[in-house]
mmCIF file of C-alpha atoms in Angstrom:
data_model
loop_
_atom_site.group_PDB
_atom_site.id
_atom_site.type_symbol
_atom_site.label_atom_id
_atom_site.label_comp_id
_atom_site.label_asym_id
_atom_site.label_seq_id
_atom_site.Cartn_x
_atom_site.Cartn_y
_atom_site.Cartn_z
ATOM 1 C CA UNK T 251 232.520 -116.063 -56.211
ATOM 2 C CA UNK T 252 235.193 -113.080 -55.615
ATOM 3 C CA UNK T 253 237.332 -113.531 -58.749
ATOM 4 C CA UNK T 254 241.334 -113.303 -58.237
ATOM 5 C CA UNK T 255 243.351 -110.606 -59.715
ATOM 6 C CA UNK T 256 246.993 -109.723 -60.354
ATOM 7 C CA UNK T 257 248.795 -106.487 -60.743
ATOM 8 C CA UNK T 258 250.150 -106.036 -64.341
ATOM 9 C CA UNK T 259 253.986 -105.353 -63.825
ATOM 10 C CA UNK T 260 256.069 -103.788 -66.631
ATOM 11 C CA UNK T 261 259.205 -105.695 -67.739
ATOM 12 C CA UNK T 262 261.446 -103.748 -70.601
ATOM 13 C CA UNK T 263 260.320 -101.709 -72.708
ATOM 14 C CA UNK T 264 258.080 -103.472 -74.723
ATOM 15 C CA UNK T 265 256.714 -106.563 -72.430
ATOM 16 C CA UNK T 266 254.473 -107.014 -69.556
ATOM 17 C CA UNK T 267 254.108 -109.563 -66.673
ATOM 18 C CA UNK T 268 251.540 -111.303 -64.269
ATOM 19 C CA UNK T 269 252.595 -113.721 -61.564
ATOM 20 C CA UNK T 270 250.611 -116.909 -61.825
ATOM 21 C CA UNK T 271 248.778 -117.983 -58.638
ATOM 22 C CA UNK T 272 250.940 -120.583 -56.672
ATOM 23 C CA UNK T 273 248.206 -123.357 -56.676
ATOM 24 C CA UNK T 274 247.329 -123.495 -60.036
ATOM 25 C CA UNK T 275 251.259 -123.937 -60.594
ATOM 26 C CA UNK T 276 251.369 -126.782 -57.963
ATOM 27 C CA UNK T 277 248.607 -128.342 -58.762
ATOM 28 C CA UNK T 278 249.635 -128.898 -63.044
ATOM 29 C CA UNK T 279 253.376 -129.722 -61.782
ATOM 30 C CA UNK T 280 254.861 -126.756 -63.234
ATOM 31 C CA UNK T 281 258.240 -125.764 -62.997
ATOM 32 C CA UNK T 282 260.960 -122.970 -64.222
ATOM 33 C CA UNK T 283 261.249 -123.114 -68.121
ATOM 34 C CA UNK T 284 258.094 -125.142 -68.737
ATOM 35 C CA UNK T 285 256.211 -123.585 -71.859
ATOM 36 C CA UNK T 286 252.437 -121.720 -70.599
ATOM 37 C CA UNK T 287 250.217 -121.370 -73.672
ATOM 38 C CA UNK T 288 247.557 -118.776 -74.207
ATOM 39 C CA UNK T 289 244.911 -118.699 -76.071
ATOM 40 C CA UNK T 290 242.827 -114.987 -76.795
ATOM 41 C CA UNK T 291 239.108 -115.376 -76.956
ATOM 42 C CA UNK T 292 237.176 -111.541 -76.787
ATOM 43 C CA UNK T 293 238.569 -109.915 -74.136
ATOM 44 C CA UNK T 294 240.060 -112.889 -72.186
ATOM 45 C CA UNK T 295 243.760 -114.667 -71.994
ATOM 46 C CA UNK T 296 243.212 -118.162 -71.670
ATOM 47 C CA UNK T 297 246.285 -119.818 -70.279
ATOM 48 C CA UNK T 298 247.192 -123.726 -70.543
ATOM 49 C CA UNK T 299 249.470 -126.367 -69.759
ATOM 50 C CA UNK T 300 249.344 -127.444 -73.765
ATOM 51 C CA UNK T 301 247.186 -128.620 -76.519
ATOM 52 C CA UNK T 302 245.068 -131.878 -76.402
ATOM 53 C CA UNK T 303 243.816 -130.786 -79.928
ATOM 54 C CA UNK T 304 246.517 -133.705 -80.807
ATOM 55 C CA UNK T 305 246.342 -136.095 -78.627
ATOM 56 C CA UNK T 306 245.661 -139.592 -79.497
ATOM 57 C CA UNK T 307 243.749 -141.562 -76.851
ATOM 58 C CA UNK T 308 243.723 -145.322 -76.800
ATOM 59 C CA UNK T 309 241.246 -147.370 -74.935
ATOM 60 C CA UNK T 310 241.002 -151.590 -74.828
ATOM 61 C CA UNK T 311 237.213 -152.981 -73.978
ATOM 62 C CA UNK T 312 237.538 -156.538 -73.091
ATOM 63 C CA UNK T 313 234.132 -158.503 -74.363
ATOM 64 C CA UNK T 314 234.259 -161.858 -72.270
ATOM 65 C CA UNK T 315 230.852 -162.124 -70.269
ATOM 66 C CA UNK T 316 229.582 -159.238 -71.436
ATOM 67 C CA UNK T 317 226.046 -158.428 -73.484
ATOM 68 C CA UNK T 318 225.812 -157.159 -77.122
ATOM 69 C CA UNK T 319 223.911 -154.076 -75.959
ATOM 70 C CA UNK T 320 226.617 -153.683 -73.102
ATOM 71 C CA UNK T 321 229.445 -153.894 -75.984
ATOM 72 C CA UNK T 322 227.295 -151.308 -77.884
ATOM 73 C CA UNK T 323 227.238 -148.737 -74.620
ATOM 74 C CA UNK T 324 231.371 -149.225 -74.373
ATOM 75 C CA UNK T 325 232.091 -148.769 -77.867
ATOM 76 C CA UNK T 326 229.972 -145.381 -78.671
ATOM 77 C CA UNK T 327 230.740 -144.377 -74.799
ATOM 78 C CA UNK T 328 234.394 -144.555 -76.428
ATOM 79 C CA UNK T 329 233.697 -142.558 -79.105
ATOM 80 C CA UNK T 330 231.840 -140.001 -77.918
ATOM 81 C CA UNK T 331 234.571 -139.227 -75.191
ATOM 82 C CA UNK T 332 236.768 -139.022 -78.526
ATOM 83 C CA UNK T 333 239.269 -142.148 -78.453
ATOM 84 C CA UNK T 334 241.200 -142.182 -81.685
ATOM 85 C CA UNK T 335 242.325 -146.241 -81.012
ATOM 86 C CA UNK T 336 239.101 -148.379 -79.723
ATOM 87 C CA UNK T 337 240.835 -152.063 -79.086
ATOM 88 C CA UNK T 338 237.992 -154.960 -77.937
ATOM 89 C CA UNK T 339 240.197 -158.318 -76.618
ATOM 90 C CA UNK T 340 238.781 -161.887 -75.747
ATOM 91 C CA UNK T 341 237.814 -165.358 -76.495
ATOM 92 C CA UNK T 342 233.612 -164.334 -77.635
ATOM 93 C CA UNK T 343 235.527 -162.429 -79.944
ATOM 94 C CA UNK T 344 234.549 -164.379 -82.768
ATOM 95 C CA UNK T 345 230.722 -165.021 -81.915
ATOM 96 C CA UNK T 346 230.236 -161.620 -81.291
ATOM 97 C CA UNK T 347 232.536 -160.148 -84.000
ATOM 98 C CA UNK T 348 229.135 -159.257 -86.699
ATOM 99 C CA UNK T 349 227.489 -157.196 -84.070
ATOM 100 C CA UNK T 350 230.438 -155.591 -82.803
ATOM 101 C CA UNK T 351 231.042 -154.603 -86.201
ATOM 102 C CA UNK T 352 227.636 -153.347 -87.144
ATOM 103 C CA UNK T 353 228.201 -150.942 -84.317
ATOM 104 C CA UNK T 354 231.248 -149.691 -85.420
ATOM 105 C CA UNK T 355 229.885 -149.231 -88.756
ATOM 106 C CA UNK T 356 227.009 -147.113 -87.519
ATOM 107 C CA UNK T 357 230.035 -144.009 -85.894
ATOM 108 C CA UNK T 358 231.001 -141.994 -88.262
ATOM 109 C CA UNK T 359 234.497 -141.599 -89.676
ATOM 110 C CA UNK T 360 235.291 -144.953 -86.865
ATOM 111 C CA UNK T 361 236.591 -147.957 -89.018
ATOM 112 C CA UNK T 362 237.703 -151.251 -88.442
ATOM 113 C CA UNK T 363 241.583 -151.424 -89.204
ATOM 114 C CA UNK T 364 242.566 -155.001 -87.796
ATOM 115 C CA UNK T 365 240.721 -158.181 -87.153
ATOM 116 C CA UNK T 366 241.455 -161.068 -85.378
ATOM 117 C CA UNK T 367 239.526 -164.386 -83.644
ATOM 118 C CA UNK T 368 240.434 -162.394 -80.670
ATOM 119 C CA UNK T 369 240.955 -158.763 -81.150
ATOM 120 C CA UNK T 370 239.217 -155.899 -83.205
ATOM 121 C CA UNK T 371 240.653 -152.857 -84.083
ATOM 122 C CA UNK T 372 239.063 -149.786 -84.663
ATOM 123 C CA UNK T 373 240.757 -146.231 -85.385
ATOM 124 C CA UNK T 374 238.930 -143.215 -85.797
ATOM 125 C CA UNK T 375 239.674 -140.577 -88.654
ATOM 126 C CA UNK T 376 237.597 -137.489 -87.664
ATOM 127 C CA UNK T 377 239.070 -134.619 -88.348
ATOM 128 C CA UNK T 378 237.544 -131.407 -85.938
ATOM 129 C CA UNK T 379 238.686 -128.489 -88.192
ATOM 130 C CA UNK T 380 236.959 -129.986 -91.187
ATOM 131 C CA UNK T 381 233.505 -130.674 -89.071
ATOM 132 C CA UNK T 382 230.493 -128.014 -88.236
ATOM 133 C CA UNK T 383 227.770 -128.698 -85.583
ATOM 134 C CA UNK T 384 225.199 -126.920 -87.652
ATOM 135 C CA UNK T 385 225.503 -128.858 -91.210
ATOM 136 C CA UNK T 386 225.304 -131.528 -88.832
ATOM 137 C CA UNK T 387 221.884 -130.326 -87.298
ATOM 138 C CA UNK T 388 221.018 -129.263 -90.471
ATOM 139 C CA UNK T 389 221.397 -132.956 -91.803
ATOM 140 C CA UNK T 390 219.208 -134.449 -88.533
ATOM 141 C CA UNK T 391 216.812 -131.793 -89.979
ATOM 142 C CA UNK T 392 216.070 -132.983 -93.236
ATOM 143 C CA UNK T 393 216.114 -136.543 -91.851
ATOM 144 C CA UNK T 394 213.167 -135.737 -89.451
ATOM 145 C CA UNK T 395 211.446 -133.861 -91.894
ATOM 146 C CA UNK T 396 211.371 -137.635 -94.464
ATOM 147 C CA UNK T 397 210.379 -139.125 -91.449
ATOM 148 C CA UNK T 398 207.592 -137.205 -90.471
ATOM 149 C CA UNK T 399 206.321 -137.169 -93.946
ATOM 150 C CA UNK T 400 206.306 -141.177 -94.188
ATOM 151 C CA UNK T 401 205.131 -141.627 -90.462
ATOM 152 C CA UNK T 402 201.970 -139.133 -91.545
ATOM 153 C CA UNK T 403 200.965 -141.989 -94.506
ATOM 154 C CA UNK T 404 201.163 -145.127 -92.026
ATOM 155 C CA UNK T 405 197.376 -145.628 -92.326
ATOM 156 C CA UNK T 406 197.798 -146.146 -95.973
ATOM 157 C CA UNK T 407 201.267 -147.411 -96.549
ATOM 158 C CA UNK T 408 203.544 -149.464 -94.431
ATOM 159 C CA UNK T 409 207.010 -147.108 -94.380
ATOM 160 C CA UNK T 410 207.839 -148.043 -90.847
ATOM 161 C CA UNK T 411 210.746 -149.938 -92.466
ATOM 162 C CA UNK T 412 212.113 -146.398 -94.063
ATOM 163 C CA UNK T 413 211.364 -144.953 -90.887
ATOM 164 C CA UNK T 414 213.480 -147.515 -88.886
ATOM 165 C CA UNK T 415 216.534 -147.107 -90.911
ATOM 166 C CA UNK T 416 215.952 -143.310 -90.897
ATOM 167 C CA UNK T 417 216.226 -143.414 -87.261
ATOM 168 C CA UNK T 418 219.540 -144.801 -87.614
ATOM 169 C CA UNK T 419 220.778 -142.158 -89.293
ATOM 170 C CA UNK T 420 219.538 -139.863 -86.939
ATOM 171 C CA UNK T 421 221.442 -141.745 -83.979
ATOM 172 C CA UNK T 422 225.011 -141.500 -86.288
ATOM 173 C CA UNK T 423 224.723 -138.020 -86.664
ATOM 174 C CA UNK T 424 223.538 -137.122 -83.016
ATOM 175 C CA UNK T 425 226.524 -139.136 -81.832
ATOM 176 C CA UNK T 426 228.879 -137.335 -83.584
ATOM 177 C CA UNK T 427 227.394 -134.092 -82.390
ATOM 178 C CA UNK T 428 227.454 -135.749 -79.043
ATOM 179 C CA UNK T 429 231.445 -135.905 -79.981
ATOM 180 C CA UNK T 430 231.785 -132.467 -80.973
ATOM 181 C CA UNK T 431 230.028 -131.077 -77.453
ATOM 182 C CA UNK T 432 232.826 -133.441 -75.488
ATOM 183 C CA UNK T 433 235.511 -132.410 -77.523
ATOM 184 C CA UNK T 434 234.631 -128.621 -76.972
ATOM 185 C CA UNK T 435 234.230 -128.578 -73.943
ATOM 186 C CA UNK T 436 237.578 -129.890 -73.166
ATOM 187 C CA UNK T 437 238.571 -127.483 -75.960
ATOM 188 C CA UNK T 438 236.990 -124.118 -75.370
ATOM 189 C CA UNK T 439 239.567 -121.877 -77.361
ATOM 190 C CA UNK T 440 239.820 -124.440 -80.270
ATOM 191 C CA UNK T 441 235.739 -123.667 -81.357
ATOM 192 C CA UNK T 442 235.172 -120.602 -79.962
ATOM 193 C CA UNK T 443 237.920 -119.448 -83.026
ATOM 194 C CA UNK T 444 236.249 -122.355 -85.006
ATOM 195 C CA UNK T 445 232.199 -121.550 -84.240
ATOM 196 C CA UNK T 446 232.247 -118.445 -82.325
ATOM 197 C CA UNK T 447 230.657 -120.349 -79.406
ATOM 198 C CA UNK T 448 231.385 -120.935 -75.830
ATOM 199 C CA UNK T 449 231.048 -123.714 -73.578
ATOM 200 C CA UNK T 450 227.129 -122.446 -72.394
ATOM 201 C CA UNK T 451 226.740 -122.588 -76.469
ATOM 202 C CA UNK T 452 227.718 -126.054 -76.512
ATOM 203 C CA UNK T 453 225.538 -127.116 -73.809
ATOM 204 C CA UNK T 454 222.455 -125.702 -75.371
ATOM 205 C CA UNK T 455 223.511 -126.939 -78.769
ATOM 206 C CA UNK T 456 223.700 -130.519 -77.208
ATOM 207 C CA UNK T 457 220.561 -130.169 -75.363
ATOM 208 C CA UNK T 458 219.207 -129.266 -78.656
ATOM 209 C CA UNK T 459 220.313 -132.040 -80.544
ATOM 210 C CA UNK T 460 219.291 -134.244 -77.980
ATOM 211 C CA UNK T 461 215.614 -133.473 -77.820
ATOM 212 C CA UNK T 462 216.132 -133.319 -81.908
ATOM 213 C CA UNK T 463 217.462 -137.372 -81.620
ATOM 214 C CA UNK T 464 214.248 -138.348 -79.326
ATOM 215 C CA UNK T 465 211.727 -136.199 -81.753
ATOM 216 C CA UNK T 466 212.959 -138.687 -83.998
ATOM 217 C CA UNK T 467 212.741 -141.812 -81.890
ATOM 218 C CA UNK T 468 209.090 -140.477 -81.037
ATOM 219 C CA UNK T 469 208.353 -140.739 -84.661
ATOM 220 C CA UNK T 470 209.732 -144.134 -85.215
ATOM 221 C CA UNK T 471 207.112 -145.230 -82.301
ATOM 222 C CA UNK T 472 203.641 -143.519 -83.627
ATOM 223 C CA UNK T 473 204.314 -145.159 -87.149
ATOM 224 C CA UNK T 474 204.893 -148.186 -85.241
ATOM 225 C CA UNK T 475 201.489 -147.936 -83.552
ATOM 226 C CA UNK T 476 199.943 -146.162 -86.909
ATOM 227 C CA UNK T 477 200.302 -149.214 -88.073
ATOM 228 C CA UNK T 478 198.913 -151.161 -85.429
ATOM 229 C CA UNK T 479 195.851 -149.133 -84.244
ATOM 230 C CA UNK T 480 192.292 -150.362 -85.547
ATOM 231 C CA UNK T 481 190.233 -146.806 -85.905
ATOM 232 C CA UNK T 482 187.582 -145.682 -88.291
ATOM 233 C CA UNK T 483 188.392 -143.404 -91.311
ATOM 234 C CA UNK T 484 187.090 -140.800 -89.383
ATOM 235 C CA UNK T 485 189.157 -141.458 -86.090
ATOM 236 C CA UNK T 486 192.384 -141.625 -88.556
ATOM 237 C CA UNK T 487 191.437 -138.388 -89.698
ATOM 238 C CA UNK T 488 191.031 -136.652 -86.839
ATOM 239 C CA UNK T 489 194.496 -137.932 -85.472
ATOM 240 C CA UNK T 490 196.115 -137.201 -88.609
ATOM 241 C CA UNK T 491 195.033 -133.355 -88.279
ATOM 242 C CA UNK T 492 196.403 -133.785 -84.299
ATOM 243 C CA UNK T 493 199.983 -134.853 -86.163
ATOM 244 C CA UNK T 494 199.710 -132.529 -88.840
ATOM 245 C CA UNK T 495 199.175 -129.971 -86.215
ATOM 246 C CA UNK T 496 202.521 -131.292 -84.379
ATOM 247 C CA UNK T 497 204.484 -131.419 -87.729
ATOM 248 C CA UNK T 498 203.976 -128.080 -88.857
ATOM 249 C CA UNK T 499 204.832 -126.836 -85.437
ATOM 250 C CA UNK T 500 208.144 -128.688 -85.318
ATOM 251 C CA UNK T 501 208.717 -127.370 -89.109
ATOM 252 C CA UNK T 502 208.095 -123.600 -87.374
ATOM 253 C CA UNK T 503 210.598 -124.363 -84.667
ATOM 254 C CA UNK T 504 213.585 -125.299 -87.213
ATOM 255 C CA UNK T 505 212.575 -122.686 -89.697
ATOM 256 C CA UNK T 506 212.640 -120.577 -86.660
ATOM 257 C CA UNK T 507 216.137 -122.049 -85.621
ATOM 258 C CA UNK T 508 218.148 -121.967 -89.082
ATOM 259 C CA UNK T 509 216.746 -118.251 -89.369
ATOM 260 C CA UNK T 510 217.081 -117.309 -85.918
ATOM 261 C CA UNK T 511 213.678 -116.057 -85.779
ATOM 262 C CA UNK T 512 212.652 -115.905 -81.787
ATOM 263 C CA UNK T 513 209.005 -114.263 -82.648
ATOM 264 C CA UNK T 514 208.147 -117.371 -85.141
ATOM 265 C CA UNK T 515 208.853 -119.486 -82.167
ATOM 266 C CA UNK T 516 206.520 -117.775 -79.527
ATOM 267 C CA UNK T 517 204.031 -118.086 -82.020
ATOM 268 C CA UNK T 518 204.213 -121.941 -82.429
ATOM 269 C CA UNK T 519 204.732 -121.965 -78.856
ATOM 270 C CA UNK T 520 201.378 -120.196 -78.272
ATOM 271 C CA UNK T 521 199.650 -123.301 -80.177
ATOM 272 C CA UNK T 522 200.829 -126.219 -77.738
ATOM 273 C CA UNK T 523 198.267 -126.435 -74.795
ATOM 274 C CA UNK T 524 195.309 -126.160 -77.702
ATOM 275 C CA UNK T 525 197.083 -129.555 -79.497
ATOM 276 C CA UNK T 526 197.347 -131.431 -76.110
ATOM 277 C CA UNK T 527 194.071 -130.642 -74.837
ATOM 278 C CA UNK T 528 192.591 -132.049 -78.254
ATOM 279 C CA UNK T 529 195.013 -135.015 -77.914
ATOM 280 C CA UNK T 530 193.282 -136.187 -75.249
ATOM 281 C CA UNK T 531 189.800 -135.816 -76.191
ATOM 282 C CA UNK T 532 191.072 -137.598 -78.988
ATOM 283 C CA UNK T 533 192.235 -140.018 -76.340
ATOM 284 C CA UNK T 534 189.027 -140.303 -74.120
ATOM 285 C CA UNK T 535 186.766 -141.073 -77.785
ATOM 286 C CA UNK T 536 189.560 -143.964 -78.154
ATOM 287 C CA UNK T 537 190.540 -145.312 -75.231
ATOM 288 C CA UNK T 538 189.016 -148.685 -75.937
ATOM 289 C CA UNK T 539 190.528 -148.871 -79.164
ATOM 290 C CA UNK T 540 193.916 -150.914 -78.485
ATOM 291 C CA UNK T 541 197.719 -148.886 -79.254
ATOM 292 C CA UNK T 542 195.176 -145.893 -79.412
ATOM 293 C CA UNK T 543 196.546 -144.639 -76.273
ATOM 294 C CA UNK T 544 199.846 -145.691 -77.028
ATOM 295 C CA UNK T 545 199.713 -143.527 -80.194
ATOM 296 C CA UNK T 546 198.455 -140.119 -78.691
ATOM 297 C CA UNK T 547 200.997 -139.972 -75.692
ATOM 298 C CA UNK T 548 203.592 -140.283 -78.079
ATOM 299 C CA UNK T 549 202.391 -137.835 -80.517
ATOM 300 C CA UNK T 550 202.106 -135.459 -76.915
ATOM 301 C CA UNK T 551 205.403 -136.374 -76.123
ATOM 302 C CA UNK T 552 206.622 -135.120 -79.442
ATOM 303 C CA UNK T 553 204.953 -131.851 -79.395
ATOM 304 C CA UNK T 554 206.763 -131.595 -75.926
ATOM 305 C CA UNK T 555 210.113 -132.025 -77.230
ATOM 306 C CA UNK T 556 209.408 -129.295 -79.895
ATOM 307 C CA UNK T 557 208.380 -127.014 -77.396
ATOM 308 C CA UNK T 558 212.217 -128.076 -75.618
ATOM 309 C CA UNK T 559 213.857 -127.038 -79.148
ATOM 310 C CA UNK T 560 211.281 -123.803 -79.102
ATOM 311 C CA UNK T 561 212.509 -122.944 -75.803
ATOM 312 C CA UNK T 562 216.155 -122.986 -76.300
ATOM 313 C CA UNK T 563 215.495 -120.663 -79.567
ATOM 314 C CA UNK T 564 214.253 -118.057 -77.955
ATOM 315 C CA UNK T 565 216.034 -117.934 -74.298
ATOM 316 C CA UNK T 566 219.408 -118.344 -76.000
ATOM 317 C CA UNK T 567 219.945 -117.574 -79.672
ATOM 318 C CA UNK T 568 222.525 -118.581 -81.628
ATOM 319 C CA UNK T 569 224.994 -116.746 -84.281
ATOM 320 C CA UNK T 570 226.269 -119.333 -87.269
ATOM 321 C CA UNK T 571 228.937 -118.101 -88.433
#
């Protein structure tokens, strides 16, 4: 795409002017006098209409005829696309007021202001300059990590419960990093000063966090069939080396990640088609075995989604500031 260009034109003695390309004026509803704000990011002027950095969206969900889980979609669709005022309205207000407010509990810094039998109120009191994408991947991290290391004694102790509510936390944080890749992107200037990244950064970062969130959901699933699955000691050995296998790759991958190490991750990368292929022998000795099957794909699809994080290491990078 041939990119536009304008003459600079010297005005005075100490300023210098560009015209500003007629469409672009037309099509914001500019006019003499309006204010044009600029923003400098490397070598680039970014120019504006204003500053959304303070804007205060509003947005009213009705709930009448609608499902819990559809309620659930609205509200953290809502506050992912960063509305500061989420208003729900109607008569179920009251019979669906507990689970309406166990969603709003589980969004961070969103809090329930006013209650009525048929309104809720909920404002939101996030503030972006005091928020960084990487303490908050750091935090998924550590998360994963506890729930790795509970999921890996199913066959001797029940922690699915721990693993469960871990999971939750997972999903709060990965929301609000879902928030912060929405707001920049919208906001390019504001956290390229803020994290020194741009708006291909902020995809990865979500993509990142995304396969990060499902890592976690995968866990939540193999301690569910852990717990299930009727093997011998020495089939729950020899899947427990298959997850150990998949743990310690996923702990190479972060390690690699926090210390932006790209040879680390070619190395755990290297492992993968070894662990799959003994997945499914494992799979083929226990296919008769009921959740079995269930189990192994899921510990596959795991090591999959670590090899997603792995990849976006090492094609992209990243620089924490």
């Amino acid at each position: 795409m041939k990119n536009e260009y304008r003459k600079l034109i010297s005005f005075g003695k100490s300023s210098y002017v560009i015209s500003l390309p007629k469409a672009w004026v037309n099509q914001n509803q500019l006019k003499k006098g309006d204010l044009i704000y600029f923003d400098e990011k490397e070598k680039d002027l970014i120019l504006s209409t204003g500053t959304n950095l303070s804007e205060d969206k509003e947005i009213t969900i009705p709930v009448d005829g609608k499902s819990i889980r559809r309620l659930q979609r609205e509200i953290i669709s809502a506050y992912i696309k960063d509305y500061k005022s989420i208003t729900l309205i109607g008569n179920e207000i009251k019979s669906k007021a507990k689970d309406i407010q166990n969603t709003i509990q589980n969004l961070m810094a969103l809090e329930v202001m006013e209650q009525t039998s048929s309104k809720i109120v909920a404002k939101d009191f996030l503030d972006m300059n005091n928020i960084s994408i990487f303490n908050l991947l750091r935090k998924m991290d550590v998360i994963i990590r506890a729930m790795i290391e509970d999921c890996e004694k199913m066959f001797d102790e029940d922690n699915y419960e721990n693993i469960f509510h871990r999971d939750h936390d997972v999903n709060r944080l990965s929301f609000l990093i879902f928030r912060i890749v929405e707001f920049g992107l919208k906001n390019s200037s504001f956290v390229y000063k803020k994290y020194k990244l741009d708006s291909r950064n902020i995809l990865h970062l979500w993509w990142f966090a995304f396969n990060m969130e499902t890592i976690a959901d995968e866990v939540k699933r193999i301690a569910r069939y852990m717990a299930k699955a009727k093997l011998s000691d020495k089939e729950k050995k020899r899947f427990l080396k298959l997850f150990t296998e998949v743990r310690l790759s996923y702990l190479d991958v972060m390690k690699s990640f926090h210390n932006r190490d790209e040879e680390l991750t070619h190395k755990v990368l290297e492992r993968k088609e070894e662990i799959i292929k003994e997945c499914e022998l494992f799979y083929l000795d226990n296919q008769s075995k009921e959740f079995s099957g269930l189990m192994v794909e899921r510990l596959k699809s795991m090591l999959n989604l670590v090899h997603n994080t792995g990849r976006i290491v090492y094609q992209y990078g990243f620089t924490e500031e």
